[in-house]
PDB file of C-alpha atoms and ligand atoms in Angstrom:
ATOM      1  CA  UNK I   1       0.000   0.000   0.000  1.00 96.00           C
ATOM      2  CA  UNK I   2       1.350   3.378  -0.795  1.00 98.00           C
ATOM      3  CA  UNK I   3       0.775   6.775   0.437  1.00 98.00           C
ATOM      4  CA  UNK I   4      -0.324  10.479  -1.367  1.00 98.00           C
ATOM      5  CA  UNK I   5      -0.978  13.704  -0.663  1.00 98.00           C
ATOM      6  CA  UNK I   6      -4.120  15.121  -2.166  1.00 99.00           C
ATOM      7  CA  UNK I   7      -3.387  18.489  -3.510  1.00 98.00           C
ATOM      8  CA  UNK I   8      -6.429  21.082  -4.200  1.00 98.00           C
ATOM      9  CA  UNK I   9      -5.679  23.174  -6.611  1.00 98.00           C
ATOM     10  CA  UNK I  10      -5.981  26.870  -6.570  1.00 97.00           C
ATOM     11  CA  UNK I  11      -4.993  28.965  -3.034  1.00 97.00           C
ATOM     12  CA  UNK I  12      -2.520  26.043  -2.827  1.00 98.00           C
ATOM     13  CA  UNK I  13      -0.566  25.387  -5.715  1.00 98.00           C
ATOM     14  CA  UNK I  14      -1.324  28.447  -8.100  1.00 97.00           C
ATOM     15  CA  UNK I  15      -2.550  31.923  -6.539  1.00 96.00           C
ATOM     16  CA  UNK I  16      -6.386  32.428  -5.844  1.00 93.00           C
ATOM     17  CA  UNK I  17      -8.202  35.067  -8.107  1.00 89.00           C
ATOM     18  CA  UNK I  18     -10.968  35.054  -6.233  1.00 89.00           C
ATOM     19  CA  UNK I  19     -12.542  33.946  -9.538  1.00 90.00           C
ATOM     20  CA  UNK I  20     -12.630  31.207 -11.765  1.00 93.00           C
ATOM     21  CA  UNK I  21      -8.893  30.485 -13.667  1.00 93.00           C
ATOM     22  CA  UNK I  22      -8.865  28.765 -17.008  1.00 94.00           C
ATOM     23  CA  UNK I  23      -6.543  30.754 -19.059  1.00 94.00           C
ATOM     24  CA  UNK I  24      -3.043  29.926 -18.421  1.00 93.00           C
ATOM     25  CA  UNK I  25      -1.437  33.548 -18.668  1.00 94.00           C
ATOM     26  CA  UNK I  26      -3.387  33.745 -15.499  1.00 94.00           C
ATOM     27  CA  UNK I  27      -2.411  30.493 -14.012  1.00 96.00           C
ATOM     28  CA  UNK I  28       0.064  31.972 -11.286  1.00 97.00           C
ATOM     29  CA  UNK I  29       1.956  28.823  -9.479  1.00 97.00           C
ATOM     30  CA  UNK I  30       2.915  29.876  -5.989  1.00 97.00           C
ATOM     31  CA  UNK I  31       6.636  30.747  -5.388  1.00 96.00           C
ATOM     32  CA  UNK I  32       7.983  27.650  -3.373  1.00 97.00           C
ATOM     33  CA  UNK I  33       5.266  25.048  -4.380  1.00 98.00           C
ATOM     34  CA  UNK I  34       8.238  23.068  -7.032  1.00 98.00           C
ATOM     35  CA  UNK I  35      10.312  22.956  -3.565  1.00 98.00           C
ATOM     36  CA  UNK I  36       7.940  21.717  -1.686  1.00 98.00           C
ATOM     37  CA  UNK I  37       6.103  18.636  -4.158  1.00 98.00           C
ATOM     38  CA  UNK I  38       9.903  18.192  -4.805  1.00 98.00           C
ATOM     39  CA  UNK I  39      10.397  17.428  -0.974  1.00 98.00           C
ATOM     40  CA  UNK I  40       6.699  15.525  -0.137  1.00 98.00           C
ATOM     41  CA  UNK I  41       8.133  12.903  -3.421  1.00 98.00           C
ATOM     42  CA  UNK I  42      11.239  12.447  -2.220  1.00 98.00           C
ATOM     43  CA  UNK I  43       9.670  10.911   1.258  1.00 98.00           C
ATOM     44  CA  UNK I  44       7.553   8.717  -0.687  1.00 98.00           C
ATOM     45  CA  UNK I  45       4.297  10.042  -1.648  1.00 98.00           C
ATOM     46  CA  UNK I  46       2.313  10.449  -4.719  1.00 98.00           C
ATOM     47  CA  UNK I  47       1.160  13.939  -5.247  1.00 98.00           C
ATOM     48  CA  UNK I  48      -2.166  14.574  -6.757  1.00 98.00           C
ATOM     49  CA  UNK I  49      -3.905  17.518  -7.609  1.00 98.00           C
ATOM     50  CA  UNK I  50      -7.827  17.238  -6.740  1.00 98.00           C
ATOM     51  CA  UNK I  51      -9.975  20.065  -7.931  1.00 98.00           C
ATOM     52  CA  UNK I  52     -13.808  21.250  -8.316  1.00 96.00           C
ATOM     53  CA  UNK I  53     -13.885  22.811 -11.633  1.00 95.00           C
ATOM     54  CA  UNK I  54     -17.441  23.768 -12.023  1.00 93.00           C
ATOM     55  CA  UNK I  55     -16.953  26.337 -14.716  1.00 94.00           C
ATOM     56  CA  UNK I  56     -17.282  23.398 -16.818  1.00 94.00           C
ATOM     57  CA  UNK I  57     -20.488  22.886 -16.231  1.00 93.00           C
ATOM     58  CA  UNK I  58     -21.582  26.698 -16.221  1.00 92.00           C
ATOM     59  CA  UNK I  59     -20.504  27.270 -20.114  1.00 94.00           C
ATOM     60  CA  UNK I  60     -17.057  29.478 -18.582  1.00 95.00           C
ATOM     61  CA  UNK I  61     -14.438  27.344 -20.374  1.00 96.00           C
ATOM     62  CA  UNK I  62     -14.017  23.822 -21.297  1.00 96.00           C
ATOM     63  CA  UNK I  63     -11.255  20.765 -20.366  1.00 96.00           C
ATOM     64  CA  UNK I  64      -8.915  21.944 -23.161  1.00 97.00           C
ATOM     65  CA  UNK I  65      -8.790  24.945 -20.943  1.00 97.00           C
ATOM     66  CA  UNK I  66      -8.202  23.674 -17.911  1.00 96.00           C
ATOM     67  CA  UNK I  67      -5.564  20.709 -19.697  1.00 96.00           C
ATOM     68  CA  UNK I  68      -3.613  24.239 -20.758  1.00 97.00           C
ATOM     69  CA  UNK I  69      -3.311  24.944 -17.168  1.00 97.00           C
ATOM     70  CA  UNK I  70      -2.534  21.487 -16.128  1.00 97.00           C
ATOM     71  CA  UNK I  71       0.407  21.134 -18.406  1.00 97.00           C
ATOM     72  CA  UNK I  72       1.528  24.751 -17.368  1.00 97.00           C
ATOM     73  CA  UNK I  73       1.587  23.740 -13.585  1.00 98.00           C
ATOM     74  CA  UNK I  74       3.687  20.903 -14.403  1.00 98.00           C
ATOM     75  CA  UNK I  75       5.978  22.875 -16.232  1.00 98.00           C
ATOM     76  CA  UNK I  76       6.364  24.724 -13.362  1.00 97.00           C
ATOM     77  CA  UNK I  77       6.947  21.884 -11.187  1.00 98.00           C
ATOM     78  CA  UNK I  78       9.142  19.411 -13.038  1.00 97.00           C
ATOM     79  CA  UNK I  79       6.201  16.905 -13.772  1.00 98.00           C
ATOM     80  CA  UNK I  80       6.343  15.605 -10.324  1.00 98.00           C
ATOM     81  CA  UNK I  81       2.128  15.594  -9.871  1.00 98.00           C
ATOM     82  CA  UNK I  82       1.234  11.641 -10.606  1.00 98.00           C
ATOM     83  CA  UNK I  83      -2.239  13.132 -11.702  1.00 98.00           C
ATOM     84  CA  UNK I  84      -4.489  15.606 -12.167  1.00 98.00           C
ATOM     85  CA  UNK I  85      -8.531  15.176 -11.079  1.00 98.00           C
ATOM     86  CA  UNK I  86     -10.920  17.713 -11.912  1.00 97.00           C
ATOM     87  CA  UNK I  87     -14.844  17.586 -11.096  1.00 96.00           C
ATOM     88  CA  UNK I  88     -16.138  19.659 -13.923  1.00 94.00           C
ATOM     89  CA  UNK I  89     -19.511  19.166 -12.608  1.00 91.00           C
ATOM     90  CA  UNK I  90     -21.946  22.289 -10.765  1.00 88.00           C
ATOM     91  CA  UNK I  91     -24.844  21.534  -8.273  1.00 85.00           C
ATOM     92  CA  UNK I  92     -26.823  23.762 -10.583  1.00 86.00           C
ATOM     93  CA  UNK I  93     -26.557  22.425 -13.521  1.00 83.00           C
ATOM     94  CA  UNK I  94     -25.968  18.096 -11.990  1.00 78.00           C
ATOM     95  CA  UNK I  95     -25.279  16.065  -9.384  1.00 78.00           C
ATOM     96  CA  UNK I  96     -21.802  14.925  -9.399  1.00 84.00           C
ATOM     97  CA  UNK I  97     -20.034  12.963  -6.482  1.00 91.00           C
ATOM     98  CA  UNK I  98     -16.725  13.812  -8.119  1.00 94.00           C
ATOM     99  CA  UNK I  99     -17.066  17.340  -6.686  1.00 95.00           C
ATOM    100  CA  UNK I 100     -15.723  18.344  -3.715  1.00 97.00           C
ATOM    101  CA  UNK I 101     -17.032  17.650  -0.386  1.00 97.00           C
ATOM    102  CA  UNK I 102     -17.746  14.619  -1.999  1.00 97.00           C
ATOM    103  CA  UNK I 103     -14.712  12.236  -2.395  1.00 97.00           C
ATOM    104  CA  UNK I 104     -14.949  10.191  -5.869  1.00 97.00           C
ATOM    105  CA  UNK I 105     -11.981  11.826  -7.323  1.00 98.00           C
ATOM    106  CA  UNK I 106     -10.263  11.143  -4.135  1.00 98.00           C
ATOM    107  CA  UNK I 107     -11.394   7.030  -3.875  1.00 98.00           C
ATOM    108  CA  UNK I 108     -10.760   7.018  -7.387  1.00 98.00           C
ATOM    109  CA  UNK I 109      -7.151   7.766  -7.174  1.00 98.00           C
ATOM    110  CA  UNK I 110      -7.132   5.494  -3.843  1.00 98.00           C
ATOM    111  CA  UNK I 111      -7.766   2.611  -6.054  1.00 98.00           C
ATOM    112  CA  UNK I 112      -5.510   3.648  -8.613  1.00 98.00           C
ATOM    113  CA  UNK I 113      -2.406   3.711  -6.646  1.00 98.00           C
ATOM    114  CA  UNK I 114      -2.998   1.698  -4.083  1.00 98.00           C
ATOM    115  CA  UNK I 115      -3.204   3.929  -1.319  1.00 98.00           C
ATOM    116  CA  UNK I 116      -3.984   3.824   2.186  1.00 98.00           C
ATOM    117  CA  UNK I 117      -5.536   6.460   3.538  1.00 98.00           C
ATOM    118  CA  UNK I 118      -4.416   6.351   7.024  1.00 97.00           C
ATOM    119  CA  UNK I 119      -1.282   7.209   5.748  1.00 98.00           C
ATOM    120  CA  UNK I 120      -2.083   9.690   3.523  1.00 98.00           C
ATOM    121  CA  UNK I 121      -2.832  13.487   3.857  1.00 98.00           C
ATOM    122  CA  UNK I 122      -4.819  16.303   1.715  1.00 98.00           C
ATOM    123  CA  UNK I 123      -3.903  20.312   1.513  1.00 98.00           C
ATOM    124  CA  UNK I 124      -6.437  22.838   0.715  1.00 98.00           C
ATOM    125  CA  UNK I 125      -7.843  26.336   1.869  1.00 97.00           C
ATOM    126  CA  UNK I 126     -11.617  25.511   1.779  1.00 96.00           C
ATOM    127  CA  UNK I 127     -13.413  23.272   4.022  1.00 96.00           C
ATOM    128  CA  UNK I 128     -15.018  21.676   1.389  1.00 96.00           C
ATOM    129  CA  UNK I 129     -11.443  19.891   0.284  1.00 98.00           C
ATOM    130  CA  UNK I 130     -10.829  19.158   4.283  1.00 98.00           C
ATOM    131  CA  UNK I 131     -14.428  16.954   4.237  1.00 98.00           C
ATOM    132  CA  UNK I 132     -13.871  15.089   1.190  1.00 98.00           C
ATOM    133  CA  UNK I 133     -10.370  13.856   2.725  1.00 98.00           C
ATOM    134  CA  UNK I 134     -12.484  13.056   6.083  1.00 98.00           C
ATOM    135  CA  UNK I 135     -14.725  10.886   4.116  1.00 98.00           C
ATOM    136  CA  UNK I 136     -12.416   8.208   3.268  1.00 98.00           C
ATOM    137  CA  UNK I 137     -10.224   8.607   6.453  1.00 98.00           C
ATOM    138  CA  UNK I 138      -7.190  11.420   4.868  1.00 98.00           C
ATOM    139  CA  UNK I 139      -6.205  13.616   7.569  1.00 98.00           C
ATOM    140  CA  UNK I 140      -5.943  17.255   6.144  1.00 98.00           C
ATOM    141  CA  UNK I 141      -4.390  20.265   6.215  1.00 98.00           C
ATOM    142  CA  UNK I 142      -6.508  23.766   5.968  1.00 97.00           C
ATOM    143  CA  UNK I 143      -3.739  26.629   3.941  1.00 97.00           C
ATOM    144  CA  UNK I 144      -4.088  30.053   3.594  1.00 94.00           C
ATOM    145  CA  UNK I 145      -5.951  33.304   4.919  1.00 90.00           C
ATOM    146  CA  UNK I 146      -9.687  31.747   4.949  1.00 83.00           C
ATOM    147  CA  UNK I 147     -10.076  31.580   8.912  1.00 77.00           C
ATOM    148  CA  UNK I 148     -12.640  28.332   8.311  1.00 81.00           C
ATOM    149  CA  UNK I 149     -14.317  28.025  11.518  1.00 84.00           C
ATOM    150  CA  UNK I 150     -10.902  27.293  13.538  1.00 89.00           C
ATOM    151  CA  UNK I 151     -10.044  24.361  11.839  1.00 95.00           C
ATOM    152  CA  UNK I 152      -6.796  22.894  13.134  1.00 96.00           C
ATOM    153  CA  UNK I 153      -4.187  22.123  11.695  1.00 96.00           C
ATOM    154  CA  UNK I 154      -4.166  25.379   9.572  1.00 97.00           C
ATOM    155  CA  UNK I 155      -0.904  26.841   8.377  1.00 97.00           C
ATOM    156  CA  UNK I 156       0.047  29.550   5.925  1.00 97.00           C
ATOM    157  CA  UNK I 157       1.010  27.469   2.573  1.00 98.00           C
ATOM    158  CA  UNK I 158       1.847  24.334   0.949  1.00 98.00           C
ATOM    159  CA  UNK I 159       5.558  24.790   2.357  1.00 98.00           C
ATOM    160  CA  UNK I 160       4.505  24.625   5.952  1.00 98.00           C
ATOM    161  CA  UNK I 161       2.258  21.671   5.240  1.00 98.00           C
ATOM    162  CA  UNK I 162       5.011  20.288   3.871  1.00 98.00           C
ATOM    163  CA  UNK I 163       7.116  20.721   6.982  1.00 98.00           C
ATOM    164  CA  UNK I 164       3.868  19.594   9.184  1.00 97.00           C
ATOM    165  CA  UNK I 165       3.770  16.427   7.227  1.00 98.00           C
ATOM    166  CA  UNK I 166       7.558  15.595   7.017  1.00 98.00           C
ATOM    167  CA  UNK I 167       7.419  16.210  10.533  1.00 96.00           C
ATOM    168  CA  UNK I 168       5.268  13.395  10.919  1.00 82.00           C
ATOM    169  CA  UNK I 169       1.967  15.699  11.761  1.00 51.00           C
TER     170      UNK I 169
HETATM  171 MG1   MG C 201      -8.883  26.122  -3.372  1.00 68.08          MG
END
C-alpha cells in the first residue's frame, strides 16, 4: 500500500483570483510550491492535484482549458504531480459525487495507486477539500488566509504543510 498527498488546486498550488482560472497567462503557481512537491516525493508520496472545476459545467471554459493549465503547472513543477482530477460538474446544472465535499476523485485515485488512507494526507484552503479527505479517512491540512471556523491544523502554505507532514503531523 502506498501513500499520497491530495493536492487542491488553486490557493494552494497556483494563486487564488478570487474567480474562476482557465486561461493559463493567469495560471500563477505559488513561489515555493516546485520545492515543496519536490520534498513531499522524495519521502515517498504520490502527489495529486484534486480540484472542483465547475466552470465546466456553467458554459465558462471547457477541459482543453483547464488541460492548458494542467500542463503549465507541471511545467512549473518538473512533472512531479502523478495526476491531475478535476470535477467539472456544478450543483446547478448536476449532481456529481466527483465534486468536492464529496470524495470520488479522491477514492478514485485510492484505487488507482494503491493507497492507504491512514497514511495519507490532503492540503487545501476551503473546508469543502478538508471533508472530502475526512470521508475516506485522509487527515488534512486547511492553507491560507480563509479563517474556516478554527479548523486545526491550519498553516500559511503548501511549504509549511510540507514541513507539518515531514514532521510526521
Ligand atoms: Mg482552493
Amino acid at each position: 500500500m502506498n501513500k499520497a498527498v491530495f493536492l487542491d488546486r488553486d490557493g494552494v498550488l497556483n494563486h487564488e483570483m478570487g474567480t474562476y482560472v482557465w486561461e493559463p497567462e493567469k495560471f500563477v503557481v505559488i513561489e515555493g510550491v516546485a520545492e515543496s512537491l519536490a520534498r513531499l516525493k522524495a519521502a515517498g508520496y504520490y502527489l495529486i492535484v484534486v480540484t472542483n472545476q465547475a466552470g465546466i459545467a456553467r458554459g465558462l471554459y471547457s477541459a482543453t482549458d483547464v488541460q492548458a493549465c494542467h500542463a503549465k503547472l507541471q511545467a512549473a513543477v518538473g512533472g512531479l504531480i502523478d495526476a491531475l482530477y478535476y470535477a467539472p460538474g456544478h450543483p446547478s446544472v448536476s449532481e456529481s459525487l466527483r465534486r468536492k465535499p464529496d470524495s470520488l476523485m479522491l477514492e478514485q485515485a485510492r484505487a488507482r495507486f494503491h493507497l492507504d488512507a491512514a497514511r495519507c494526507w490532503l492540503v487545501g484552503d476551503r473546508l469543502r477539500d478538508i471533508a472530502a479527505g475526512h470521508r475516506i479517512g485522509v487527515r488534512g491540512i486547511l492553507v491560507g488566509p480563509d479563517e474556516a471556523d478554527g479548523y486545526q491544523p491550519h498553516v500559511a502554505d503548501l511549504r509549511a504543510a510540507t514541513d507539518l507532514i515531514l514532521a510526521g503531523g
